[in-house]
C-alpha positions as a printed NumPy array, in Angstrom:
array([[ 89.25 , 135.065,  83.523],
       [ 89.088, 135.232,  87.409],
       [ 85.927, 132.977,  87.28 ],
       [ 87.829, 130.571,  85.13 ],
       [ 90.741, 130.413,  87.434],
       [ 88.356, 130.139,  90.515],
       [ 86.776, 127.105,  88.663],
       [ 89.996, 125.33 ,  87.769],
       [ 91.538, 126.26 ,  91.167],
       [ 88.463, 125.171,  93.172],
       [ 88.231, 121.884,  91.573],
       [ 91.914, 121.32 ,  91.664],
       [ 91.628, 122.045,  95.363],
       [ 89.066, 119.307,  95.659],
       [ 91.52 , 117.183,  93.785],
       [ 94.487, 117.948,  96.097],
       [ 92.411, 117.302,  99.156],
       [ 91.334, 113.929,  97.907],
       [ 94.873, 113.391,  96.984],
       [ 95.958, 114.218, 100.534],
       [ 93.473, 111.537, 101.601],
       [ 95.046, 109.215,  99.219],
       [ 98.356, 109.863, 100.515],
       [ 97.329, 109.454, 104.138],
       [ 95.879, 106.027, 103.176],
       [ 98.983, 105.197, 101.186],
       [101.332, 106.181, 103.926],
       [ 99.34 , 104.131, 106.473],
       [ 99.193, 101.012, 104.108],
       [102.423, 101.271, 102.117],
       [104.531, 103.044, 104.633],
       [108.048, 104.094, 103.43 ],
       [109.668, 100.609, 102.959],
       [110.57 ,  98.563,  99.896],
       [107.049,  98.051,  98.62 ],
       [106.372, 101.957,  98.739],
       [109.73 , 102.652,  96.998],
       [108.996, 100.004,  94.202],
       [105.536, 101.564,  93.644],
       [106.77 , 105.147,  93.414],
       [109.341, 104.039,  90.757],
       [106.389, 102.357,  88.915],
       [104.197, 105.406,  89.235],
       [106.847, 108.014,  88.376],
       [107.997, 106.441,  85.139],
       [104.689, 106.903,  83.253],
       [104.224, 110.218,  84.965],
       [107.646, 111.459,  83.625],
       [106.72 , 110.346,  80.057],
       [103.184, 111.94 ,  80.618],
       [104.77 , 115.245,  81.567],
       [106.995, 115.296,  78.556],
       [104.701, 114.014,  75.918],
       [101.249, 114.885,  77.204],
       [100.699, 117.447,  79.754],
       [103.942, 119.176,  78.936],
       [104.988, 119.357,  75.271],
       [101.616, 118.518,  73.834],
       [ 99.583, 120.906,  75.886],
       [101.977, 123.674,  75.189],
       [101.959, 123.228,  71.456],
       [ 98.317, 122.058,  70.932],
       [ 96.324, 124.491,  73.01 ],
       [ 97.647, 127.743,  71.265],
       [ 97.28 , 126.119,  67.819],
       [ 93.726, 124.959,  68.482],
       [ 92.823, 128.26 ,  69.927],
       [ 94.104, 130.224,  67.046],
       [ 92.507, 127.946,  64.54 ],
       [ 89.227, 128.412,  66.461],
       [ 89.668, 132.146,  66.619],
       [ 90.621, 132.669,  62.886],
       [ 88.804, 129.825,  60.946],
       [ 86.077, 128.655,  63.199],
       [ 84.998, 125.41 ,  65.117],
       [ 84.738, 123.109,  62.045],
       [ 88.405, 123.826,  61.088],
       [ 89.402, 123.429,  64.722],
       [ 87.577, 120.036,  64.982],
       [ 89.324, 118.821,  61.86 ],
       [ 92.734, 119.882,  63.226],
       [ 92.016, 118.172,  66.415],
       [ 90.803, 114.869,  64.722],
       [ 94.083, 114.651,  62.803],
       [ 96.292, 115.434,  65.879],
       [ 94.33 , 112.763,  67.754],
       [ 94.989, 110.066,  65.281],
       [ 98.68 , 110.762,  65.38 ],
       [ 98.709, 110.886,  69.109],
       [ 97.041, 107.5  ,  69.419],
       [ 99.432, 105.935,  67.069],
       [102.588, 107.246,  68.953],
       [101.281, 106.294,  72.297],
       [100.507, 102.662,  71.159],
       [104.006, 102.335,  69.828],
       [105.588, 103.763,  72.939],
       [103.423, 101.414,  75.089],
       [104.303,  98.261,  73.23 ],
       [108.122,  99.094,  73.555],
       [107.612,  99.875,  77.275],
       [105.861,  96.644,  78.002],
       [108.197,  94.37 ,  75.962],
       [111.329,  96.076,  77.531],
       [110.043,  96.867,  81.035],
       [113.022,  95.357,  82.967],
       [115.291,  97.237,  80.718],
       [113.41 , 100.549,  81.181],
       [113.442, 100.098,  85.038],
       [117.017,  99.231,  85.022],
       [117.946, 102.257,  83.033],
       [115.803, 104.791,  85.069],
       [116.197, 103.277,  88.492],
       [119.552, 101.484,  88.459],
       [120.037, 101.688,  92.1  ],
       [117.35 ,  98.937,  92.545],
       [119.433,  96.326,  90.645],
       [121.153,  95.553,  93.902],
       [117.889,  94.751,  95.493],
       [116.317,  92.083,  93.531],
       [113.069,  92.1  ,  95.572],
       [112.538,  95.885,  94.943],
       [113.529,  95.672,  91.34 ],
       [111.291,  92.725,  90.408],
       [108.3  ,  94.417,  92.197],
       [109.077,  97.614,  90.495],
       [109.042,  95.914,  87.028],
       [105.694,  94.078,  87.752],
       [104.106,  97.239,  88.96 ],
       [105.417,  99.328,  85.815],
       [103.798,  96.88 ,  83.583],
       [100.429,  97.716,  85.324],
       [100.9  , 101.47 ,  85.536],
       [102.443, 102.281,  82.152],
       [ 99.274, 102.141,  80.127],
       [ 98.187, 104.996,  82.213],
       [100.477, 107.214,  79.903],
       [ 98.392, 106.319,  76.815],
       [ 95.103, 107.08 ,  78.642],
       [ 96.179, 110.341,  80.17 ],
       [ 97.465, 111.483,  76.66 ],
       [ 93.984, 111.105,  75.603],
       [ 92.79 , 112.95 ,  78.489],
       [ 95.181, 115.832,  77.772],
       [ 93.855, 116.126,  74.266],
       [ 90.273, 116.281,  75.353],
       [ 91.253, 118.839,  78.116],
       [ 93.086, 121.172,  75.579],
       [ 89.987, 121.167,  73.352],
       [ 87.61 , 121.863,  76.238],
       [ 89.752, 124.617,  77.666],
       [ 90.26 , 126.451,  74.391],
       [ 86.389, 126.414,  74.298],
       [ 86.237, 127.909,  77.799],
       [ 85.122, 124.708,  79.466],
       [ 87.42 , 123.853,  82.419],
       [ 85.359, 121.963,  85.017],
       [ 85.744, 118.383,  83.568],
       [ 89.454, 118.631,  83.043],
       [ 90.048, 120.191,  86.536],
       [ 88.006, 117.482,  88.16 ],
       [ 89.474, 114.524,  86.443],
       [ 92.319, 113.957,  88.892],
       [ 89.778, 113.281,  91.589],
       [ 89.149, 110.066,  89.865],
       [ 92.802, 108.943,  90.3  ],
       [ 92.602, 109.657,  93.97 ],
       [ 89.357, 107.796,  94.654],
       [ 90.53 , 104.965,  92.686],
       [ 93.89 , 104.555,  94.384],
       [ 91.953, 104.9  ,  97.72 ],
       [ 89.527, 102.232,  96.71 ],
       [ 92.038,  99.723,  95.614],
       [ 94.239, 100.389,  98.707],
       [ 91.358,  99.736, 100.953],
       [ 90.935,  96.365,  99.102],
       [ 94.568,  95.675,  99.364],
       [ 94.036,  92.237, 101.295],
       [ 92.513,  90.965,  98.008],
       [ 95.785,  91.759,  96.055],
       [ 99.13 ,  90.03 ,  96.339],
       [100.319,  93.105,  98.104],
       [ 99.557,  96.754,  98.621],
       [101.814,  97.924,  95.782],
       [ 99.705,  95.798,  93.334],
       [ 96.636,  97.364,  94.722],
       [ 97.757, 100.866,  94.253],
       [ 99.08 , 100.117,  90.829],
       [ 95.661,  98.804,  89.573],
       [ 94.075, 101.845,  91.043],
       [ 96.23 , 103.958,  88.771],
       [ 95.36 , 102.083,  85.648],
       [ 91.613, 101.964,  86.503],
       [ 91.731, 105.716,  87.032],
       [ 93.317, 106.407,  83.616],
       [ 90.243, 104.567,  81.989],
       [ 87.836, 106.664,  84.046],
       [ 89.614, 109.938,  83.426],
       [ 89.647, 109.584,  79.59 ],
       [ 85.973, 108.499,  79.476],
       [ 84.976, 111.491,  81.592],
       [ 86.702, 114.029,  79.455],
       [ 85.844, 112.316,  76.19 ],
       [ 82.045, 112.2  ,  77.089],
       [ 82.143, 115.908,  78.141],
       [ 83.748, 116.783,  74.919],
       [ 81.258, 114.756,  72.961],
       [ 78.229, 116.138,  74.791],
       [ 79.154, 119.713,  73.877],
       [ 79.996, 119.119,  70.354],
       [ 83.769, 118.997,  70.616],
       [ 84.286, 115.081,  70.291],
       [ 87.055, 113.847,  68.1  ],
       [ 86.867, 111.448,  65.051],
       [ 90.152, 109.94 ,  64.234],
       [ 91.188, 111.11 ,  60.65 ],
       [ 94.318, 110.72 ,  58.671],
       [ 96.853, 113.532,  59.69 ],
       [ 97.608, 115.938,  56.791],
       [100.465, 118.503,  56.652],
       [ 98.25 , 121.479,  56.232],
       [ 99.036, 124.936,  57.765],
       [ 97.828, 124.458,  61.368],
       [ 99.315, 121.01 ,  61.593],
       [102.714, 122.319,  60.214],
       [102.628, 125.03 ,  62.817],
       [101.764, 122.644,  65.578],
       [104.623, 120.395,  64.662],
       [107.032, 123.272,  64.488],
       [106.033, 124.16 ,  67.948],
       [105.857, 120.634,  69.251],
       [109.581, 119.799,  68.603],
       [110.957, 122.571,  70.797],
       [108.285, 121.919,  73.409],
       [109.235, 118.121,  73.775],
       [112.899, 119.245,  74.249],
       [111.898, 121.825,  76.797],
       [109.537, 119.531,  78.724],
       [112.232, 116.696,  78.424],
       [114.83 , 119.165,  80.011],
       [112.524, 119.695,  83.054],
       [111.771, 115.956,  83.29 ],
       [115.401, 115.138,  82.967],
       [115.984, 116.765,  86.205],
       [113.144, 114.832,  87.739],
       [114.449, 111.594,  86.221],
       [117.684, 112.413,  87.895],
       [115.806, 112.463,  91.23 ],
       [114.488, 108.945,  90.628],
       [117.841, 107.684,  89.323],
       [119.955, 109.126,  92.205],
       [117.386, 108.424,  95.046],
       [117.557, 104.716,  94.091],
       [121.193, 104.661,  95.312],
       [120.206, 106.369,  98.537],
       [119.069, 104.378, 101.569],
       [115.554, 102.791, 101.632],
       [112.944, 105.356, 102.291],
       [114.541, 108.148, 100.256],
       [112.065, 107.864,  97.419],
       [109.248, 107.843,  99.826],
       [110.372, 110.89 , 101.496],
       [110.804, 112.671,  98.141],
       [107.307, 111.605,  97.201],
       [105.418, 112.653, 100.437],
       [107.395, 115.967, 100.447],
       [106.623, 116.665,  96.84 ],
       [102.957, 115.815,  97.308],
       [102.664, 118.656,  99.835],
       [104.674, 120.933,  97.766],
       [102.47 , 120.208,  94.761],
       [ 99.397, 121.304,  96.494],
       [ 99.765, 125.126,  95.782],
       [101.409, 124.263,  92.552],
       [ 98.301, 122.518,  91.326],
       [ 95.667, 124.625,  92.968],
       [ 97.305, 127.927,  92.109],
       [100.145, 127.684,  89.579],
       [ 98.481, 125.192,  87.242],
       [ 95.014, 126.685,  87.567],
       [ 96.341, 130.192,  86.589],
       [ 98.53 , 128.791,  83.735],
       [ 95.666, 126.609,  82.434],
       [ 93.503, 129.554,  82.025],
       [ 96.136, 132.086,  81.092],
       [ 97.437, 130.105,  77.977],
       [ 94.309, 130.089,  76.016],
       [ 93.366, 133.613,  77.283],
       [ 96.596, 135.146,  75.999],
       [ 96.428, 133.062,  72.918],
       [ 92.925, 134.383,  71.895],
       [ 93.964, 137.954,  72.774],
       [ 96.979, 137.937,  70.846],
       [ 95.269, 136.373,  67.841],
       [ 92.865, 139.41 ,  68.017],
       [ 95.721, 141.884,  68.19 ],
       [ 95.033, 142.707,  71.856],
       [ 98.731, 142.877,  73.103],
       [ 97.781, 145.121,  75.984],
       [ 94.944, 142.851,  77.033],
       [ 97.307, 139.878,  76.985],
       [ 99.775, 141.638,  79.19 ],
       [ 96.987, 142.724,  81.567],
       [ 95.893, 139.162,  81.973],
       [ 99.366, 137.942,  82.813],
       [ 99.973, 140.597,  85.388],
       [ 96.648, 139.818,  86.98 ],
       [ 97.438, 136.095,  87.041],
       [100.946, 136.731,  88.627],
       [ 99.693, 138.664,  91.458],
       [ 96.776, 136.242,  92.187],
       [ 99.256, 133.356,  92.146],
       [101.73 , 135.014,  94.58 ],
       [ 98.956, 136.145,  96.889],
       [ 97.864, 132.568,  97.41 ],
       [101.207, 130.845,  97.381],
       [103.299, 132.987,  99.744],
       [101.587, 131.756, 102.861],
       [102.08 , 128.16 , 101.71 ],
       [105.721, 128.7  , 101.14 ],
       [106.166, 130.308, 104.455],
       [104.436, 127.412, 106.331],
       [106.571, 124.82 , 104.494],
       [109.795, 126.84 , 105.493],
       [108.69 , 127.481, 109.12 ],
       [107.   , 124.292, 110.204],
       [107.791, 121.47 , 107.809],
       [108.281, 118.711, 110.541],
       [104.991, 119.648, 112.183],
       [103.152, 119.435, 109.035],
       [104.527, 115.966, 108.073],
       [103.98 , 114.575, 111.463],
       [100.411, 115.823, 111.686],
       [ 99.466, 114.709, 108.186],
       [101.119, 111.298, 107.767],
       [102.796, 109.923, 111.027],
       [100.581, 107.047, 111.581],
       [100.275, 103.455, 110.826],
       [103.453, 102.153, 108.899],
       [104.65 , 105.796, 108.576],
       [106.902, 106.512, 111.517],
       [107.955, 109.753, 113.123],
       [111.527, 109.293, 111.778],
       [109.877, 109.089, 108.364],
       [108.025, 112.215, 108.904],
       [111.148, 113.971, 109.844],
       [112.978, 113.025, 106.734],
       [109.979, 114.092, 104.664],
       [109.815, 117.305, 106.599],
       [113.374, 118.343, 105.804],
       [112.822, 117.476, 102.272],
       [109.545, 119.551, 102.193],
       [111.577, 122.658, 103.41 ],
       [114.042, 122.177, 100.66 ],
       [111.326, 121.95 ,  98.049],
       [109.661, 125.039,  99.497],
       [112.721, 127.119,  98.815],
       [111.556, 126.917,  95.128],
       [107.827, 127.069,  95.557],
       [107.217, 130.478,  94.347],
       [109.059, 129.975,  90.951],
       [107.275, 126.585,  90.653],
       [104.048, 128.195,  90.811],
       [104.959, 131.209,  88.576],
       [106.657, 129.121,  85.8  ],
       [103.333, 128.587,  83.784],
       [102.489, 132.253,  84.096],
       [105.914, 133.099,  82.685],
       [105.937, 130.507,  79.85 ],
       [102.384, 131.437,  78.653],
       [103.398, 134.567,  76.854],
       [105.885, 132.686,  74.715],
       [103.622, 129.727,  73.982],
       [100.777, 132.12 ,  73.15 ],
       [103.155, 133.632,  70.505],
       [103.975, 130.133,  69.35 ],
       [107.438, 130.58 ,  70.68 ],
       [108.338, 127.208,  72.078],
       [112.142, 127.546,  71.529],
       [112.792, 130.202,  74.178],
       [111.281, 128.304,  77.23 ],
       [113.451, 125.259,  75.935],
       [116.524, 127.341,  76.296],
       [115.665, 128.428,  79.879],
       [114.476, 124.908,  80.79 ],
       [117.705, 123.164,  79.515],
       [119.9  , 125.64 ,  81.256],
       [118.25 , 125.369,  84.517],
       [118.139, 121.584,  84.098],
       [121.839, 121.466,  83.593],
       [122.54 , 123.44 ,  86.793],
       [119.959, 121.372,  88.58 ],
       [121.43 , 117.997,  87.812],
       [124.999, 119.193,  88.498],
       [123.824, 120.421,  91.879],
       [122.123, 117.035,  92.602],
       [125.332, 115.172,  92.11 ],
       [127.121, 117.545,  94.387],
       [124.524, 117.626,  97.157],
       [123.373, 114.039,  97.242],
       [126.346, 112.978,  99.271],
       [126.075, 115.43 , 102.267],
       [122.297, 116.134, 102.252],
       [120.826, 112.871, 100.562],
       [117.293, 113.416,  99.322],
       [117.262, 116.677, 100.85 ],
       [119.997, 117.814,  98.476],
       [117.993, 116.6  ,  95.366],
       [114.958, 118.673,  96.587],
       [117.191, 121.867,  97.223],
       [118.832, 121.345,  93.841],
       [115.406, 121.227,  92.195],
       [114.361, 124.364,  93.885],
       [117.505, 126.271,  92.627],
       [116.74 , 125.047,  89.25 ],
       [113.23 , 126.624,  89.295],
       [114.656, 129.942,  90.42 ],
       [117.149, 129.809,  87.442],
       [114.424, 128.787,  85.029],
       [112.135, 131.629,  86.055],
       [114.737, 134.226,  85.95 ],
       [115.801, 133.158,  82.476],
       [112.26 , 133.352,  81.347],
       [111.869, 136.922,  82.679],
       [115.147, 137.972,  81.121],
       [114.326, 136.538,  77.653],
       [110.732, 138.137,  77.834],
       [112.308, 141.467,  78.638],
       [114.816, 141.218,  75.639],
       [112.048, 140.304,  73.308],
       [109.99 , 143.312,  74.476],
       [106.872, 141.731,  76.142],
       [108.015, 141.386,  79.699],
       [105.121, 142.055,  82.35 ],
       [105.355, 145.647,  83.449],
       [107.292, 146.284,  86.632],
       [104.832, 149.014,  87.417],
       [101.989, 146.529,  87.433],
       [103.543, 143.988,  89.778],
       [106.801, 145.496,  91.414],
       [105.699, 147.209,  94.492],
       [102.842, 144.903,  95.68 ],
       [104.998, 141.879,  95.043],
       [107.746, 143.331,  97.194],
       [105.116, 143.889,  99.976],
       [103.736, 140.406,  99.549],
       [107.295, 138.925,  99.974],
       [107.77 , 141.143, 103.14 ],
       [104.566, 139.81 , 104.562],
       [105.618, 136.25 , 103.898],
       [108.656, 136.698, 105.933],
       [106.781, 138.079, 109.036],
       [104.07 , 135.388, 108.377],
       [106.834, 132.582, 108.551],
       [108.295, 134.027, 111.792],
       [104.746, 134.092, 113.294],
       [104.136, 130.488, 112.376],
       [107.392, 129.335, 113.864],
       [106.734, 131.089, 117.077],
       [103.196, 129.927, 117.271],
       [104.129, 126.394, 116.648],
       [106.632, 126.382, 119.482],
       [104.074, 127.944, 121.868],
       [101.37 , 125.511, 120.864],
       [103.531, 122.452, 121.26 ],
       [104.148, 123.774, 124.787],
       [100.608, 124.528, 125.55 ],
       [ 99.542, 121.111, 124.204],
       [102.231, 119.075, 125.691],
       [ 99.759, 117.417, 128.105],
       [ 97.559, 116.124, 125.242],
       [ 97.839, 112.432, 124.996],
       [ 96.508, 112.06 , 121.43 ],
       [ 96.446, 114.142, 118.267],
       [ 98.839, 116.904, 119.676],
       [100.425, 117.639, 116.431],
       [ 97.049, 117.5  , 114.468],
       [ 95.571, 119.932, 116.844],
       [ 98.474, 122.323, 116.804],
       [ 98.381, 122.22 , 112.94 ],
       [ 94.8  , 122.948, 112.634],
       [ 94.958, 125.861, 115.044],
       [ 97.869, 127.296, 113.133],
       [ 95.912, 127.119, 109.908],
       [ 92.796, 128.837, 111.288],
       [ 94.818, 131.614, 113.195],
       [ 97.356, 131.803, 110.357],
       [ 94.674, 132.427, 107.727],
       [ 93.288, 135.208, 109.824],
       [ 96.65 , 136.817, 110.558],
       [ 97.691, 136.583, 106.724],
       [ 94.301, 138.224, 105.739],
       [ 95.009, 141.124, 108.252],
       [ 98.687, 141.613, 107.141],
       [ 97.605, 141.873, 103.498],
       [ 94.765, 144.189, 104.247],
       [ 96.967, 146.473, 106.417],
       [100.206, 146.49 , 104.258],
       [ 98.686, 146.566, 100.791],
       [ 95.819, 148.731, 101.508],
       [ 92.09 , 148.667, 101.359],
       [ 91.903, 149.559,  97.731],
       [ 94.142, 146.921,  96.386],
       [ 92.548, 144.241,  98.675],
       [ 88.871, 145.097,  98.019],
       [ 89.834, 145.353,  94.282],
       [ 90.995, 141.788,  94.066],
       [ 87.885, 140.689,  96.217],
       [ 85.694, 142.528,  93.862],
       [ 87.164, 140.833,  90.918],
       [ 86.859, 137.324,  92.463],
       [ 83.347, 137.96 ,  93.656],
       [ 82.03 , 139.532,  90.481],
       [ 84.015, 136.99 ,  88.384],
       [ 84.414, 139.345,  85.517],
       [ 85.146, 137.424,  82.338],
       [ 85.931, 140.437,  80.112],
       [ 88.535, 142.463,  81.883],
       [ 89.098, 145.888,  80.998],
       [ 92.083, 146.631,  78.747],
       [ 94.236, 148.997,  80.748],
       [ 97.697, 150.249,  79.408],
       [ 99.984, 148.997,  82.083],
       [102.652, 151.564,  81.328],
       [100.174, 154.291,  82.142],
       [ 99.313, 152.908,  85.733],
       [100.1  , 154.926,  88.575],
       [103.366, 153.416,  89.957],
       [102.625, 155.084,  93.414],
       [ 99.505, 153.255,  93.969],
       [ 99.185, 149.493,  94.455],
       [ 95.881, 149.282,  93.019],
       [ 97.638, 149.61 ,  89.638],
       [ 99.024, 146.065,  90.227],
       [ 95.622, 144.759,  89.28 ],
       [ 94.871, 146.342,  85.786],
       [ 91.153, 145.427,  86.072],
       [ 90.533, 146.797,  89.519],
       [ 88.93 , 150.109,  90.02 ],
       [ 91.559, 152.778,  89.282],
       [ 92.336, 155.298,  92.069],
       [ 90.495, 158.554,  91.999],
       [ 92.372, 161.319,  90.472],
       [ 93.126, 164.544,  92.407]])
């Protein structure tokens, strides 16, 4: 499992790095003005629907159903099931696309009402949305292929597909003089990327014998179970996206630049979520589904515990940096061209607010996987809707005094509520991850994070003073030095605090890339030794 996480995480890292280059180009060309705001509205609308119907609800219901069918009935039955679901998915997306294109002004007016008072931004948002919205149908097909490939232990193509989006948008932005404006250039880049992504994953599935053939859906047993899981998953994903919709709606009433600040801060915040959280969750869901289908409850719990620890180990330094030096991060990465220092300051404050919820954001997929693997999509719905209710209420309260920073802070609080509810429901149902497996090392990792954040804050202040005479690239140099020195410091702190056995055990897992983890009873792990936190690491010697 570690090798699969490394594959997905590594390719997602490449995706995020190219995404960073895309955002640098976008910031320099689009800036944070009206054209940027219009594009971000046009880009967010299909992405919200994608998160609800494609990567959210569909993936949560389809992957466990396909994995179970594959485990219990074999590949031919799984292919038949996928073919029938594909036909239904294509039909639904075509209907949704037709409605969206016919009523684009009404859709934009409903979801971004604050733009109605600014005809220039509103008209541009409508025009750009008509270009970007077909991306939803294309990425839905991509999600179907990704689910099929992931359930068959093929993760590379799906993890690398987002790179095409980044490269496509970069290319069209660099050709912006040939478009009516930079917003149109970016919008066409999104649409071109959707076509390329669907073709990439479709070709990979076809090459390995998992290609789809559209067939008339039938209400057989796998399809009925899929539909039974899909309804709650749509509601749950819709609850999460409702809070993000609220961000878009409320931000359109805030001064120009608020949408851009939210976008750029969220892009940095999404780096560890994508590289770590989504990678762990993507591998964990089919892994737990297969183990539970085979009756290996202990192995499923072991996989979850290992995924949680790995996710926290890699995420805590990112959260510490975003809390300690957000302004420096945004200045060094984006303050050039049309993106000013004032824009970077606004985005930095927003990043700090988002980072308050970074840990639960990363862990959410690891905590929902046990429910989805058991075909329980209702329980995550309850948690998501309760958290979304509090989230939206806080947005309304905080938007006045804190503007877009209040929206980001409310989102973070909602993430903590969501994660806490999932942990509570799992414990009530009797399959919560063992406190023995994760409690003590997690506490130590959090303590390390606090010390690390203080060191970064002090180091940033010292470097700014030491580099004050540097005429150019002062912020970039300071951030680069902090990344290099900070990585070494974090490595040393983890090694010293968590102990050689725990640390080398994790490194051994990653380096050997074991695909068949040993099944260890978490309840019998030694609570006094941190190596118990990694069920597959070498156990401590007795006596």
